[in-house]
Coordinates of C-alpha atoms in Angstrom, one line a residue:
M1 CA 130.9 4.5 132.3
S2 CA 132.4 2.6 135.5
H3 CA 130.1 0.8 138.1
T4 CA 132.7 2.7 140.5
F5 CA 132.0 6.1 138.9
F6 CA 127.9 5.4 138.7
L7 CA 128.4 4.6 143.2
N8 CA 130.7 8.1 143.4
L9 CA 127.9 10.0 141.7
L10 CA 125.7 8.4 144.3
A11 CA 127.1 9.1 147.1
K12 CA 127.2 13.2 145.9
K13 CA 123.6 12.6 145.6
I14 CA 122.8 11.3 149.0
T15 CA 125.4 13.5 150.8
G16 CA 124.1 16.8 148.7
E17 CA 127.4 17.6 146.8
A18 CA 126.0 16.4 143.5
S19 CA 125.6 18.9 140.7
T20 CA 122.5 19.4 138.4
G21 CA 124.8 17.8 135.7
E22 CA 125.8 14.5 138.1
L23 CA 122.3 14.2 139.0
L24 CA 121.1 13.9 135.3
Q25 CA 124.1 11.6 134.8
L26 CA 122.9 9.4 137.8
E27 CA 119.7 9.6 136.2
S28 CA 121.0 8.1 133.1
L29 CA 122.9 5.7 134.1
M30 CA 120.2 4.2 136.4
K31 CA 118.1 4.0 133.6
A32 CA 120.6 2.5 131.1
N33 CA 121.4 -0.3 134.2
P34 CA 118.6 -1.1 136.1
D35 CA 120.3 -3.2 138.3
W36 CA 122.1 -0.4 139.4
A37 CA 119.1 1.3 139.7
Y38 CA 118.2 -1.4 142.3
Q39 CA 121.5 -1.1 144.1
A40 CA 120.9 3.0 144.5
E41 CA 117.7 2.2 146.1
Q42 CA 118.8 -0.6 148.6
I43 CA 121.9 1.7 149.3
Q44 CA 119.7 4.7 150.2
H45 CA 117.8 2.8 152.3
L46 CA 120.8 1.7 154.1
W47 CA 122.0 5.0 154.5
K48 CA 119.0 6.2 156.1
E49 CA 118.9 3.3 158.4
E50 CA 122.6 4.0 159.5
G51 CA 122.3 7.5 159.9
H52 CA 124.6 9.9 158.4
F53 CA 127.7 10.8 159.2
H54 CA 129.1 14.1 161.0
Y55 CA 132.4 16.1 159.3
G56 CA 133.5 15.9 162.6
D57 CA 133.5 12.0 162.4
A58 CA 134.8 11.1 159.0
Q59 CA 137.8 10.9 159.2
L60 CA 138.0 8.3 161.9
A61 CA 135.3 6.4 160.0
F62 CA 136.8 6.7 157.1
E63 CA 140.3 5.1 158.7
Q64 CA 138.2 2.2 160.3
H65 CA 136.6 1.2 156.6
L66 CA 140.4 1.8 155.1
K67 CA 141.3 -1.2 157.5
K68 CA 138.6 -3.4 157.2
M69 CA 139.3 -2.8 153.4
E70 CA 142.9 -3.9 153.9
R71 CA 141.7 -6.8 155.6
A72 CA 139.4 -7.8 153.1
G73 CA 142.1 -7.0 150.5
I74 CA 140.6 -4.5 148.9
S75 CA 142.6 -1.6 147.9
L76 CA 142.0 2.4 147.9
P77 CA 141.8 3.7 144.3
Q78 CA 144.8 6.1 144.0
S79 CA 142.7 8.5 142.3
I80 CA 140.8 9.1 145.3
N81 CA 144.2 9.0 147.2
S82 CA 145.6 11.6 145.0
E83 CA 142.4 13.6 145.4
M84 CA 142.5 13.6 149.1
G85 CA 145.4 16.4 148.8
N86 CA 146.3 18.3 152.0
S87 CA 143.5 20.9 152.2
P88 CA 141.6 20.1 155.3
L89 CA 138.4 21.2 153.3
K90 CA 139.2 19.5 150.4
R91 CA 140.1 16.4 152.6
K92 CA 136.8 17.1 154.5
R93 CA 134.7 16.9 151.2
I94 CA 136.1 14.1 149.5
L95 CA 135.8 12.1 153.0
T96 CA 132.5 12.8 153.2
V97 CA 131.9 11.2 149.7
S98 CA 134.5 8.5 149.6
L99 CA 133.1 7.5 152.7
L100 CA 129.9 6.4 151.9
S101 CA 131.3 5.1 148.3
F102 CA 133.1 2.8 150.0
I103 CA 130.6 2.1 152.8
V104 CA 128.4 0.6 150.1
I105 CA 131.1 -1.3 148.5
L106 CA 132.2 -2.7 152.2
V107 CA 129.0 -3.8 153.0
A108 CA 127.4 -4.6 149.2
L109 CA 130.8 -7.0 149.2
S110 CA 130.5 -8.4 153.0
L111 CA 126.8 -9.8 151.7
W112 CA 128.0 -10.8 148.4
M113 CA 130.3 -13.4 150.1
G114 CA 128.1 -14.5 152.5
K115 CA 129.3 -12.5 155.4
G116 CA 127.5 -10.2 158.2
N117 CA 123.9 -10.0 158.7
K118 CA 121.3 -11.0 156.8
S119 CA 119.7 -7.6 154.7
T120 CA 117.4 -7.1 151.7
L121 CA 120.4 -6.1 149.5
V122 CA 120.7 -8.6 146.8
P123 CA 123.6 -9.9 144.5
P124 CA 123.4 -7.7 141.1
S125 CA 122.2 -10.0 138.3
K126 CA 122.3 -9.6 134.6
N127 CA 119.3 -12.0 134.1
F128 CA 116.9 -9.3 133.9
S129 CA 113.6 -9.7 132.0
E130 CA 112.6 -7.2 129.7
V131 CA 108.8 -6.3 128.2
S132 CA 108.5 -4.2 124.9
S133 CA 105.3 -3.2 123.5
P134 CA 106.5 -1.4 120.2
V135 CA 104.5 1.9 119.0
G136 CA 101.2 1.0 117.0
S137 CA 100.7 -2.2 119.8
K138 CA 99.8 -2.6 123.5
T139 CA 101.0 -5.6 125.9
K140 CA 99.2 -7.4 128.6
L141 CA 101.5 -9.4 130.7
L142 CA 101.6 -11.2 134.3
L143 CA 104.5 -10.5 136.8
P144 CA 106.0 -13.4 138.7
D145 CA 103.9 -12.3 141.9
S146 CA 100.8 -12.0 139.5
T147 CA 100.6 -8.4 139.5
M148 CA 98.7 -7.5 135.7
V149 CA 100.6 -4.9 133.7
W150 CA 99.1 -3.4 130.8
L151 CA 102.0 -1.7 128.7
N152 CA 100.9 1.1 126.2
A153 CA 102.6 1.5 122.7
G154 CA 106.5 2.7 122.9
S155 CA 106.9 1.3 126.5
K156 CA 109.1 -1.0 128.3
L157 CA 109.2 -2.5 131.9
T158 CA 112.5 -3.8 133.0
Y159 CA 112.7 -6.4 136.5
N160 CA 115.3 -8.9 138.1
E161 CA 115.3 -12.8 138.5
H162 CA 114.8 -11.8 142.1
F163 CA 111.4 -10.4 141.4
G164 CA 108.6 -12.0 143.6
A165 CA 111.0 -13.1 146.2
T166 CA 113.1 -11.0 147.7
N167 CA 111.8 -7.6 145.6
R168 CA 109.5 -6.3 143.8
N169 CA 111.4 -3.8 141.9
A170 CA 110.8 -2.7 138.2
M171 CA 112.0 0.0 135.8
L172 CA 109.0 1.7 133.7
V173 CA 110.2 3.1 130.3
G174 CA 106.5 5.2 128.7
E175 CA 103.0 4.3 130.0
A176 CA 101.6 1.5 132.1
F177 CA 98.6 0.6 134.1
F178 CA 99.4 -1.9 137.1
E179 CA 96.6 -4.1 139.3
V180 CA 99.2 -5.1 142.0
K181 CA 99.0 -8.3 143.9
K182 CA 98.5 -7.2 147.7
S183 CA 101.5 -8.4 150.0
S184 CA 103.6 -7.2 152.7
M185 CA 106.5 -6.9 150.2
P186 CA 106.4 -3.3 148.6
F187 CA 106.2 -3.0 144.8
I188 CA 108.3 -0.3 143.8
I189 CA 108.2 1.5 140.2
H190 CA 111.4 4.0 139.6
A191 CA 110.2 5.7 136.3
N192 CA 112.1 8.6 134.7
T193 CA 112.8 11.1 138.1
V194 CA 110.2 9.6 140.7
Q195 CA 109.8 6.2 142.8
I196 CA 106.1 5.2 143.1
K197 CA 106.2 2.5 146.0
V198 CA 102.6 0.6 146.6
L199 CA 101.5 -2.5 148.4
G200 CA 98.4 -3.5 146.8
T201 CA 96.5 -1.6 144.1
A202 CA 95.4 0.1 140.7
F203 CA 97.4 2.7 139.3
N204 CA 98.5 4.3 135.8
V205 CA 102.0 5.6 135.0
K206 CA 102.7 7.5 132.2
A207 CA 106.7 8.4 132.1
Y208 CA 107.6 8.7 128.6
P209 CA 111.5 10.5 128.2
D210 CA 110.4 12.5 125.1
E211 CA 107.1 14.3 127.5
K212 CA 107.6 17.6 129.9
T213 CA 105.8 15.5 133.0
T214 CA 105.8 12.1 134.7
E215 CA 102.1 11.7 135.5
T216 CA 100.9 8.9 138.1
S217 CA 97.0 8.4 138.1
L218 CA 95.4 6.2 141.1
L219 CA 92.2 4.2 140.8
R220 CA 92.2 2.3 143.9
G221 CA 94.6 1.9 147.2
T222 CA 97.0 4.0 148.0
V223 CA 100.5 5.4 146.3
E224 CA 103.9 6.8 147.7
I225 CA 105.4 8.9 145.7
T226 CA 109.1 10.3 146.2
L227 CA 111.1 12.6 143.7
D228 CA 114.4 12.1 143.0
K229 CA 115.5 15.9 142.8
R230 CA 114.0 16.4 146.5
P231 CA 113.9 12.9 148.5
G232 CA 112.5 14.9 151.7
E233 CA 109.5 15.4 150.0
L234 CA 106.5 12.3 150.0
Y235 CA 103.6 12.4 148.2
I236 CA 100.3 10.0 149.4
L237 CA 98.1 9.8 146.7
K238 CA 94.3 8.7 147.2
P239 CA 92.0 7.3 144.6
N240 CA 90.8 9.1 142.0
E241 CA 94.0 11.8 142.6
K242 CA 97.0 12.8 139.9
L243 CA 100.2 13.8 140.4
V244 CA 101.7 15.6 137.8
V245 CA 105.7 16.1 138.2
A246 CA 107.9 18.1 136.1
N247 CA 110.9 16.2 134.4
E248 CA 113.0 19.3 134.3
P249 CA 110.8 22.5 136.0
Q250 CA 113.9 24.7 135.4
V251 CA 112.8 24.8 131.6
L252 CA 109.3 25.6 131.7
K253 CA 109.0 29.3 130.5
T254 CA 106.2 31.9 131.6
S255 CA 105.1 35.3 130.9
A256 CA 106.7 36.4 134.2
P257 CA 110.1 35.1 134.0
E258 CA 110.6 35.0 138.1
K259 CA 107.6 32.5 138.3
K260 CA 109.2 29.1 138.6
Q261 CA 107.0 26.2 137.8
P262 CA 105.6 23.8 140.6
I263 CA 107.9 21.0 140.1
A264 CA 104.6 18.8 141.2
V265 CA 101.1 19.5 140.9
L266 CA 98.3 17.4 142.7
G267 CA 94.9 17.2 141.0
S268 CA 92.4 14.9 140.3
I269 CA 91.9 12.2 137.4
N270 CA 89.5 12.9 134.3
H271 CA 85.9 11.2 134.0
I272 CA 83.9 11.2 130.9
N273 CA 81.4 9.4 132.7
D274 CA 80.7 6.7 135.0
S275 CA 82.6 3.9 133.4
T276 CA 85.2 6.0 131.2
I277 CA 88.4 7.7 132.3
I278 CA 91.0 9.6 130.1
E279 CA 94.0 8.4 131.9
T280 CA 93.1 4.9 131.3
S281 CA 91.1 4.7 128.3
W282 CA 93.8 3.0 126.4
V283 CA 93.8 -0.1 128.6
D284 CA 90.6 -0.4 126.6
N285 CA 91.8 0.5 123.4
E286 CA 90.3 4.2 123.3
L287 CA 92.5 7.2 122.5
I288 CA 90.8 10.2 124.2
F289 CA 92.3 13.8 124.4
E290 CA 90.3 16.9 125.7
D291 CA 91.8 20.5 124.9
E292 CA 95.4 19.3 124.1
A293 CA 97.7 21.0 121.8
F294 CA 98.1 19.4 118.4
T295 CA 101.8 19.1 118.8
D296 CA 100.7 16.9 122.4
I297 CA 97.9 14.9 120.2
A298 CA 100.4 14.2 117.3
R299 CA 103.0 12.5 120.0
K300 CA 100.0 10.6 121.2
L301 CA 99.2 9.3 117.4
E302 CA 102.6 8.3 116.9
R303 CA 102.6 6.0 119.1
W304 CA 99.0 4.9 118.5
Y305 CA 99.4 4.4 114.9
G306 CA 103.2 3.5 114.6
I307 CA 104.2 6.3 112.3
T308 CA 105.7 9.9 112.3
I309 CA 103.9 13.1 111.8
E310 CA 105.8 16.5 111.4
L311 CA 103.8 19.8 112.3
T312 CA 105.6 22.3 109.8
D313 CA 103.5 25.4 111.2
E314 CA 103.6 26.6 114.7
I315 CA 100.6 28.0 115.4
I316 CA 98.9 24.8 114.1
A317 CA 100.9 22.8 116.5
N318 CA 99.6 24.9 119.3
E319 CA 96.1 24.3 118.0
R320 CA 94.2 23.0 120.8
M321 CA 91.8 19.8 120.0
S322 CA 89.5 17.3 121.7
G323 CA 88.4 13.7 120.0
T324 CA 88.0 10.1 120.5
F325 CA 89.0 7.4 118.2
T326 CA 88.7 3.3 118.6
T327 CA 88.7 1.6 115.5
E328 CA 89.6 4.5 113.4
T329 CA 92.3 4.7 110.8
I330 CA 94.9 7.3 110.8
Q331 CA 93.6 9.2 107.9
E332 CA 90.2 8.8 109.6
A333 CA 91.6 10.2 112.5
L334 CA 93.0 13.1 110.7
R335 CA 89.8 13.9 108.4
A336 CA 88.0 14.3 111.8
L337 CA 90.6 16.7 113.2
Q338 CA 90.2 18.9 110.5
Y339 CA 86.8 19.6 111.2
S340 CA 87.8 21.7 114.2
T341 CA 91.0 23.2 113.0
K342 CA 92.2 23.7 109.5
F343 CA 94.9 22.2 107.7
H344 CA 96.3 19.8 105.1
Y345 CA 98.1 16.7 105.6
S346 CA 100.3 14.4 103.2
V347 CA 101.1 10.9 103.8
K348 CA 104.4 9.3 102.4
G349 CA 105.0 5.9 104.1
N350 CA 104.8 6.0 107.4
R351 CA 105.5 9.8 107.4
I352 CA 102.6 12.2 107.4
T353 CA 103.5 15.8 107.2
I354 CA 100.8 18.6 108.4
T355 CA 100.8 21.9 106.9
K356 CA 99.0 25.1 107.1

């Protein structure tokens, strides 16, 4: 999909015109294009600074920016012109959305060509650094700003060439523990449907795309969390607090259909003792789970050991178990779990099938 399409989706989101499907499209595009995600953040920041246009001002402002575009040699796409139509309501709606898109294009173009005032917006670049940690392994890395990061199995961290110089923005898929170097420049993590902002702190983020929630656990310092679907809400975590955000809250089913799952739940991180925290135990090569469903445990075992597990029985899949593993093999771990839940398993290469 084109960059113009992305900008229009972003414009619809900011002006409240985006449908659920369009919001999901936008999230997907930003995950696939880290440079677009960074642009989105800067654009939204710029939009907040400049203030919102009222419908009554849209026509005049739009025409003024059209003239600026003409002087810069930029033509309005015919597709937008044709959509304007003669309907005042339709025209007003399209103006609102189109106005933001083309203001964004004009501002970006003027900055990239060295015109206008200085801004934190930087030119999009294809020079991105991407660090991955395959399933069955963990990775430790030092970012250009001296921030230390531990990547859990099946995770990926992406940041651009300007990281540490003009920005400290990164995108996370999976799980990572951060010890952020203190700086006046905010460190911002994009993960699933949340944005996490810190200045200098230690925290863990679990944002696997195949899980129902995104978790942020704070050990030291302070973090600010905003939700893509509720940009007006701000959550500030204190040490030993954890925010669990539902990735798709509308899909959760309860015994009472009329009740909806909270989109975000604030709680405490889980201490086993003075030195062990469940949420960050993986950094110290400990896989710990307490009272979790076998289906969720199986997902963790898959990443930890680099294998595939198939659960064929729904009752077993929902059995809840606890355990701690460090140097055990996958078969030793499964035999240990058999003490609390009766099941059989068969191994064929890297695939394990669990039956009743």
